[in-house]
């Protein structure tokens, strides 16, 4: 499945959240990652992130897609992410 | 169609980008909006935003989906957006 992760977390936790997220997904833009991921790895990603973030203060959203067939990504301006992705 | 907008723009332009984006989409989280939008309005949104952002410095990404049937949104922590959405 394809996943887009967006997060809005306290400055103190940003580095840790990014480091864990980059083990599983591609960094695309400030607090946005995306990529193809297995169900098992998606579970691990969520478990690891939920140990880091403060549920009362931080916000973490995953958009999951069983297929990208009906989807498209349009980028304008500076492409900040490095790696190529499925989209 | 359903659209997710993520942006990473210079502090000077954030307020303008958010103001324009909120005319068409729901604010979900810091620099993330989403919502159902017509092709015509999506064109207008892009035109208005492209007049604001600096293509050499800012980053603007749209994920578009012709259907949300194969998709799901999982939120953890604080739900920052106000309005309910299609997801």
PDB file of C-alpha atoms in Angstrom:
ATOM      1  CA  UNK A   1       0.000   0.000   0.000  1.00  0.00           C
ATOM      2  CA  UNK A   2       1.015   3.607  -0.546  1.00  0.00           C
ATOM      3  CA  UNK A   3       1.187   5.973   2.428  1.00  0.00           C
ATOM      4  CA  UNK A   4       1.484   9.732   2.867  1.00  0.00           C
ATOM      5  CA  UNK A   5       2.546  10.782   6.352  1.00  0.00           C
ATOM      6  CA  UNK A   6       2.124  14.356   7.588  1.00  0.00           C
ATOM      7  CA  UNK A   7       3.042  15.434  11.076  1.00  0.00           C
ATOM      8  CA  UNK A   8       2.923  18.560  13.199  1.00  0.00           C
ATOM      9  CA  UNK A   9       4.900  17.852  16.335  1.00  0.00           C
ATOM     10  CA  UNK A  10       6.692  19.836  19.032  1.00  0.00           C
ATOM     11  CA  UNK A  11      10.137  21.060  17.956  1.00  0.00           C
ATOM     12  CA  UNK A  12      11.734  18.794  20.625  1.00  0.00           C
ATOM     13  CA  UNK A  13      10.379  15.673  18.869  1.00  0.00           C
ATOM     14  CA  UNK A  14      10.754  16.580  15.185  1.00  0.00           C
ATOM     15  CA  UNK A  15      14.220  15.064  14.696  1.00  0.00           C
ATOM     16  CA  UNK A  16      13.215  11.738  16.277  1.00  0.00           C
ATOM     17  CA  UNK A  17       9.934  11.552  14.311  1.00  0.00           C
ATOM     18  CA  UNK A  18      11.776  12.278  11.050  1.00  0.00           C
ATOM     19  CA  UNK A  19      14.536   9.767  11.788  1.00  0.00           C
ATOM     20  CA  UNK A  20      12.055   6.935  12.464  1.00  0.00           C
ATOM     21  CA  UNK A  21       9.826   7.898   9.504  1.00  0.00           C
ATOM     22  CA  UNK A  22      12.760   7.898   7.072  1.00  0.00           C
ATOM     23  CA  UNK A  23      13.424   4.237   7.895  1.00  0.00           C
ATOM     24  CA  UNK A  24      10.159   3.391   6.156  1.00  0.00           C
ATOM     25  CA  UNK A  25       9.186   6.298   3.860  1.00  0.00           C
ATOM     26  CA  UNK A  26      10.724   8.933   1.564  1.00  0.00           C
ATOM     27  CA  UNK A  27      11.002  12.503   2.834  1.00  0.00           C
ATOM     28  CA  UNK A  28       9.173  14.742   0.347  1.00  0.00           C
ATOM     29  CA  UNK A  29       8.832  18.062   2.070  1.00  0.00           C
ATOM     30  CA  UNK A  30       8.878  19.677   5.526  1.00  0.00           C
ATOM     31  CA  UNK A  31       6.940  17.210   7.749  1.00  0.00           C
ATOM     32  CA  UNK A  32       5.675  15.182   4.765  1.00  0.00           C
ATOM     33  CA  UNK A  33       6.831  11.698   3.775  1.00  0.00           C
ATOM     34  CA  UNK A  34       5.456   9.188   1.346  1.00  0.00           C
ATOM     35  CA  UNK A  35       6.119   5.769  -0.100  1.00  0.00           C
ATOM     36  CA  UNK A  36       5.095   2.175  -0.685  1.00  0.00           C
ATOM     37  CA  UNK A  37       5.040   0.166   2.537  1.00  0.00           C
ATOM     38  CA  UNK A  38       3.928  -3.278   3.700  1.00  0.00           C
ATOM     39  CA  UNK A  39       1.164  -3.706   6.318  1.00  0.00           C
ATOM     40  CA  UNK A  40       3.740  -5.107   8.762  1.00  0.00           C
ATOM     41  CA  UNK A  41       6.119  -2.165   8.322  1.00  0.00           C
ATOM     42  CA  UNK A  42       3.259   0.304   8.519  1.00  0.00           C
ATOM     43  CA  UNK A  43       2.303  -1.224  11.912  1.00  0.00           C
ATOM     44  CA  UNK A  44       5.947  -0.924  13.066  1.00  0.00           C
ATOM     45  CA  UNK A  45       6.157   2.700  11.868  1.00  0.00           C
ATOM     46  CA  UNK A  46       3.011   3.641  13.799  1.00  0.00           C
ATOM     47  CA  UNK A  47       4.146   1.799  16.936  1.00  0.00           C
ATOM     48  CA  UNK A  48       7.549   3.511  16.918  1.00  0.00           C
ATOM     49  CA  UNK A  49       6.064   6.960  16.271  1.00  0.00           C
ATOM     50  CA  UNK A  50       3.375   6.549  18.935  1.00  0.00           C
ATOM     51  CA  UNK A  51       6.167   5.950  21.461  1.00  0.00           C
ATOM     52  CA  UNK A  52       7.711   9.303  20.501  1.00  0.00           C
ATOM     53  CA  UNK A  53       4.843  11.758  20.012  1.00  0.00           C
ATOM     54  CA  UNK A  54       2.757  13.391  22.746  1.00  0.00           C
ATOM     55  CA  UNK A  55      -0.868  12.621  21.881  1.00  0.00           C
ATOM     56  CA  UNK A  56      -2.044  15.684  23.790  1.00  0.00           C
ATOM     57  CA  UNK A  57       0.156  18.084  21.832  1.00  0.00           C
ATOM     58  CA  UNK A  58       1.300  16.578  18.514  1.00  0.00           C
ATOM     59  CA  UNK A  59      -0.620  15.673  15.362  1.00  0.00           C
ATOM     60  CA  UNK A  60       0.176  12.750  13.062  1.00  0.00           C
ATOM     61  CA  UNK A  61      -1.876  11.828  10.003  1.00  0.00           C
ATOM     62  CA  UNK A  62      -1.497   8.937   7.576  1.00  0.00           C
ATOM     63  CA  UNK A  63      -3.304   8.769   4.261  1.00  0.00           C
ATOM     64  CA  UNK A  64      -3.203   5.184   3.052  1.00  0.00           C
ATOM     65  CA  UNK A  65      -3.994   4.008  -0.475  1.00  0.00           C
ATOM     66  CA  UNK A  66      -4.427   0.409  -1.602  1.00  0.00           C
ATOM     67  CA  UNK A  67      -3.641   1.629  -5.113  1.00  0.00           C
ATOM     68  CA  UNK A  68      -2.219   4.799  -6.645  1.00  0.00           C
ATOM     69  CA  UNK A  69      -4.042   4.013  -9.908  1.00  0.00           C
ATOM     70  CA  UNK A  70      -6.602   6.782  -9.312  1.00  0.00           C
ATOM     71  CA  UNK A  71      -4.100   9.261  -7.928  1.00  0.00           C
ATOM     72  CA  UNK A  72      -1.582  11.773  -9.100  1.00  0.00           C
ATOM     73  CA  UNK A  73       0.983  14.048  -7.494  1.00  0.00           C
ATOM     74  CA  UNK A  74       1.580  17.578  -8.823  1.00  0.00           C
ATOM     75  CA  UNK A  75       4.639  19.423  -7.541  1.00  0.00           C
ATOM     76  CA  UNK A  76       5.333  23.141  -7.907  1.00  0.00           C
ATOM     77  CA  UNK A  77       8.470  25.010  -6.923  1.00  0.00           C
ATOM     78  CA  UNK A  78      11.441  23.446  -5.219  1.00  0.00           C
ATOM     79  CA  UNK A  79      11.424  19.638  -5.035  1.00  0.00           C
ATOM     80  CA  UNK A  80      12.835  19.191  -1.527  1.00  0.00           C
ATOM     81  CA  UNK A  81      12.699  15.422  -1.294  1.00  0.00           C
ATOM     82  CA  UNK A  82      15.551  13.475  -2.851  1.00  0.00           C
ATOM     83  CA  UNK A  83      14.385  10.015  -3.742  1.00  0.00           C
ATOM     84  CA  UNK A  84      12.082   9.163  -6.608  1.00  0.00           C
ATOM     85  CA  UNK A  85       8.770   7.639  -5.501  1.00  0.00           C
ATOM     86  CA  UNK A  86       6.058   5.403  -6.914  1.00  0.00           C
ATOM     87  CA  UNK A  87       3.807   8.362  -7.780  1.00  0.00           C
TER      88      UNK A  87
ATOM     89  CA  UNK B   1     -11.964  14.799  -7.084  1.00  0.00           C
ATOM     90  CA  UNK B   2     -10.282  14.700  -3.681  1.00  0.00           C
ATOM     91  CA  UNK B   3      -7.124  16.719  -3.097  1.00  0.00           C
ATOM     92  CA  UNK B   4      -4.481  16.859  -0.378  1.00  0.00           C
ATOM     93  CA  UNK B   5      -2.357  20.012  -0.453  1.00  0.00           C
ATOM     94  CA  UNK B   6       0.959  20.255   1.392  1.00  0.00           C
ATOM     95  CA  UNK B   7       3.159  23.300   1.244  1.00  0.00           C
ATOM     96  CA  UNK B   8       6.513  24.429   2.575  1.00  0.00           C
ATOM     97  CA  UNK B   9       6.795  28.140   1.853  1.00  0.00           C
ATOM     98  CA  UNK B  10       8.759  31.103   3.156  1.00  0.00           C
ATOM     99  CA  UNK B  11       7.320  32.548   6.381  1.00  0.00           C
ATOM    100  CA  UNK B  12       6.489  35.811   4.516  1.00  0.00           C
ATOM    101  CA  UNK B  13       4.036  33.934   2.225  1.00  0.00           C
ATOM    102  CA  UNK B  14       2.461  31.413   4.627  1.00  0.00           C
ATOM    103  CA  UNK B  15      -0.524  33.569   5.618  1.00  0.00           C
ATOM    104  CA  UNK B  16      -1.423  34.374   1.991  1.00  0.00           C
ATOM    105  CA  UNK B  17      -1.054  30.737   0.875  1.00  0.00           C
ATOM    106  CA  UNK B  18      -3.236  29.544   3.762  1.00  0.00           C
ATOM    107  CA  UNK B  19      -5.873  32.239   3.133  1.00  0.00           C
ATOM    108  CA  UNK B  20      -6.223  31.301  -0.545  1.00  0.00           C
ATOM    109  CA  UNK B  21      -6.118  27.550   0.136  1.00  0.00           C
ATOM    110  CA  UNK B  22      -8.876  27.772   2.769  1.00  0.00           C
ATOM    111  CA  UNK B  23     -11.220  29.205   0.141  1.00  0.00           C
ATOM    112  CA  UNK B  24     -11.175  25.798  -1.558  1.00  0.00           C
ATOM    113  CA  UNK B  25      -9.994  23.169   0.963  1.00  0.00           C
ATOM    114  CA  UNK B  26     -10.205  22.303   4.669  1.00  0.00           C
ATOM    115  CA  UNK B  27      -7.245  23.031   6.896  1.00  0.00           C
ATOM    116  CA  UNK B  28      -6.173  19.751   8.527  1.00  0.00           C
ATOM    117  CA  UNK B  29      -2.812  20.428  10.069  1.00  0.00           C
ATOM    118  CA  UNK B  30       0.167  22.792   9.824  1.00  0.00           C
ATOM    119  CA  UNK B  31       0.655  23.368   6.036  1.00  0.00           C
ATOM    120  CA  UNK B  32      -1.748  20.544   5.116  1.00  0.00           C
ATOM    121  CA  UNK B  33      -5.245  20.960   3.625  1.00  0.00           C
ATOM    122  CA  UNK B  34      -7.615  18.527   2.047  1.00  0.00           C
ATOM    123  CA  UNK B  35     -11.064  18.275   0.523  1.00  0.00           C
ATOM    124  CA  UNK B  36     -13.312  17.518  -2.398  1.00  0.00           C
ATOM    125  CA  UNK B  37     -12.882  20.040  -5.222  1.00  0.00           C
ATOM    126  CA  UNK B  38     -14.035  20.472  -8.824  1.00  0.00           C
ATOM    127  CA  UNK B  39     -11.551  20.535 -11.736  1.00  0.00           C
ATOM    128  CA  UNK B  40     -12.412  24.202 -12.332  1.00  0.00           C
ATOM    129  CA  UNK B  41     -11.812  25.198  -8.717  1.00  0.00           C
ATOM    130  CA  UNK B  42      -8.636  23.143  -8.576  1.00  0.00           C
ATOM    131  CA  UNK B  43      -7.355  25.112 -11.600  1.00  0.00           C
ATOM    132  CA  UNK B  44      -8.274  28.389  -9.860  1.00  0.00           C
ATOM    133  CA  UNK B  45      -6.571  27.302  -6.612  1.00  0.00           C
ATOM    134  CA  UNK B  46      -3.344  26.472  -8.457  1.00  0.00           C
ATOM    135  CA  UNK B  47      -3.426  29.691 -10.472  1.00  0.00           C
ATOM    136  CA  UNK B  48      -3.927  31.825  -7.345  1.00  0.00           C
ATOM    137  CA  UNK B  49      -1.213  29.992  -5.393  1.00  0.00           C
ATOM    138  CA  UNK B  50       1.285  30.148  -8.246  1.00  0.00           C
ATOM    139  CA  UNK B  51       0.915  33.936  -8.197  1.00  0.00           C
ATOM    140  CA  UNK B  52       1.916  33.934  -4.523  1.00  0.00           C
ATOM    141  CA  UNK B  53       4.708  31.399  -4.122  1.00  0.00           C
ATOM    142  CA  UNK B  54       8.322  31.777  -5.192  1.00  0.00           C
ATOM    143  CA  UNK B  55       9.087  28.763  -7.385  1.00  0.00           C
ATOM    144  CA  UNK B  56      12.794  29.049  -6.619  1.00  0.00           C
ATOM    145  CA  UNK B  57      12.277  28.872  -2.863  1.00  0.00           C
ATOM    146  CA  UNK B  58       8.882  27.403  -1.967  1.00  0.00           C
ATOM    147  CA  UNK B  59       7.453  23.901  -2.354  1.00  0.00           C
ATOM    148  CA  UNK B  60       3.802  23.076  -3.114  1.00  0.00           C
ATOM    149  CA  UNK B  61       2.503  19.543  -3.631  1.00  0.00           C
ATOM    150  CA  UNK B  62      -0.985  18.334  -4.540  1.00  0.00           C
ATOM    151  CA  UNK B  63      -2.037  14.719  -4.288  1.00  0.00           C
ATOM    152  CA  UNK B  64      -5.195  14.271  -6.331  1.00  0.00           C
ATOM    153  CA  UNK B  65      -7.546  11.298  -6.169  1.00  0.00           C
ATOM    154  CA  UNK B  66     -10.386  10.554  -8.556  1.00  0.00           C
ATOM    155  CA  UNK B  67     -11.881   8.407  -5.794  1.00  0.00           C
ATOM    156  CA  UNK B  68     -11.256   7.955  -2.092  1.00  0.00           C
ATOM    157  CA  UNK B  69     -12.687   4.406  -2.294  1.00  0.00           C
ATOM    158  CA  UNK B  70      -9.232   2.830  -1.943  1.00  0.00           C
ATOM    159  CA  UNK B  71      -8.015   5.271   0.656  1.00  0.00           C
ATOM    160  CA  UNK B  72      -8.190   5.877   4.355  1.00  0.00           C
ATOM    161  CA  UNK B  73      -7.008   8.565   6.769  1.00  0.00           C
ATOM    162  CA  UNK B  74      -5.621   7.644  10.202  1.00  0.00           C
ATOM    163  CA  UNK B  75      -5.144  10.460  12.706  1.00  0.00           C
ATOM    164  CA  UNK B  76      -3.144  10.283  15.931  1.00  0.00           C
ATOM    165  CA  UNK B  77      -2.854  12.933  18.618  1.00  0.00           C
ATOM    166  CA  UNK B  78      -4.442  16.349  18.417  1.00  0.00           C
ATOM    167  CA  UNK B  79      -6.906  16.864  15.563  1.00  0.00           C
ATOM    168  CA  UNK B  80      -5.983  20.432  14.558  1.00  0.00           C
ATOM    169  CA  UNK B  81      -8.339  20.866  11.629  1.00  0.00           C
ATOM    170  CA  UNK B  82     -11.908  21.929  12.449  1.00  0.00           C
ATOM    171  CA  UNK B  83     -14.198  20.895   9.630  1.00  0.00           C
ATOM    172  CA  UNK B  84     -15.223  17.325   8.955  1.00  0.00           C
ATOM    173  CA  UNK B  85     -14.009  15.997   5.599  1.00  0.00           C
ATOM    174  CA  UNK B  86     -14.986  13.362   3.042  1.00  0.00           C
ATOM    175  CA  UNK B  87     -12.411  10.862   4.329  1.00  0.00           C
TER     176      UNK B  87
END
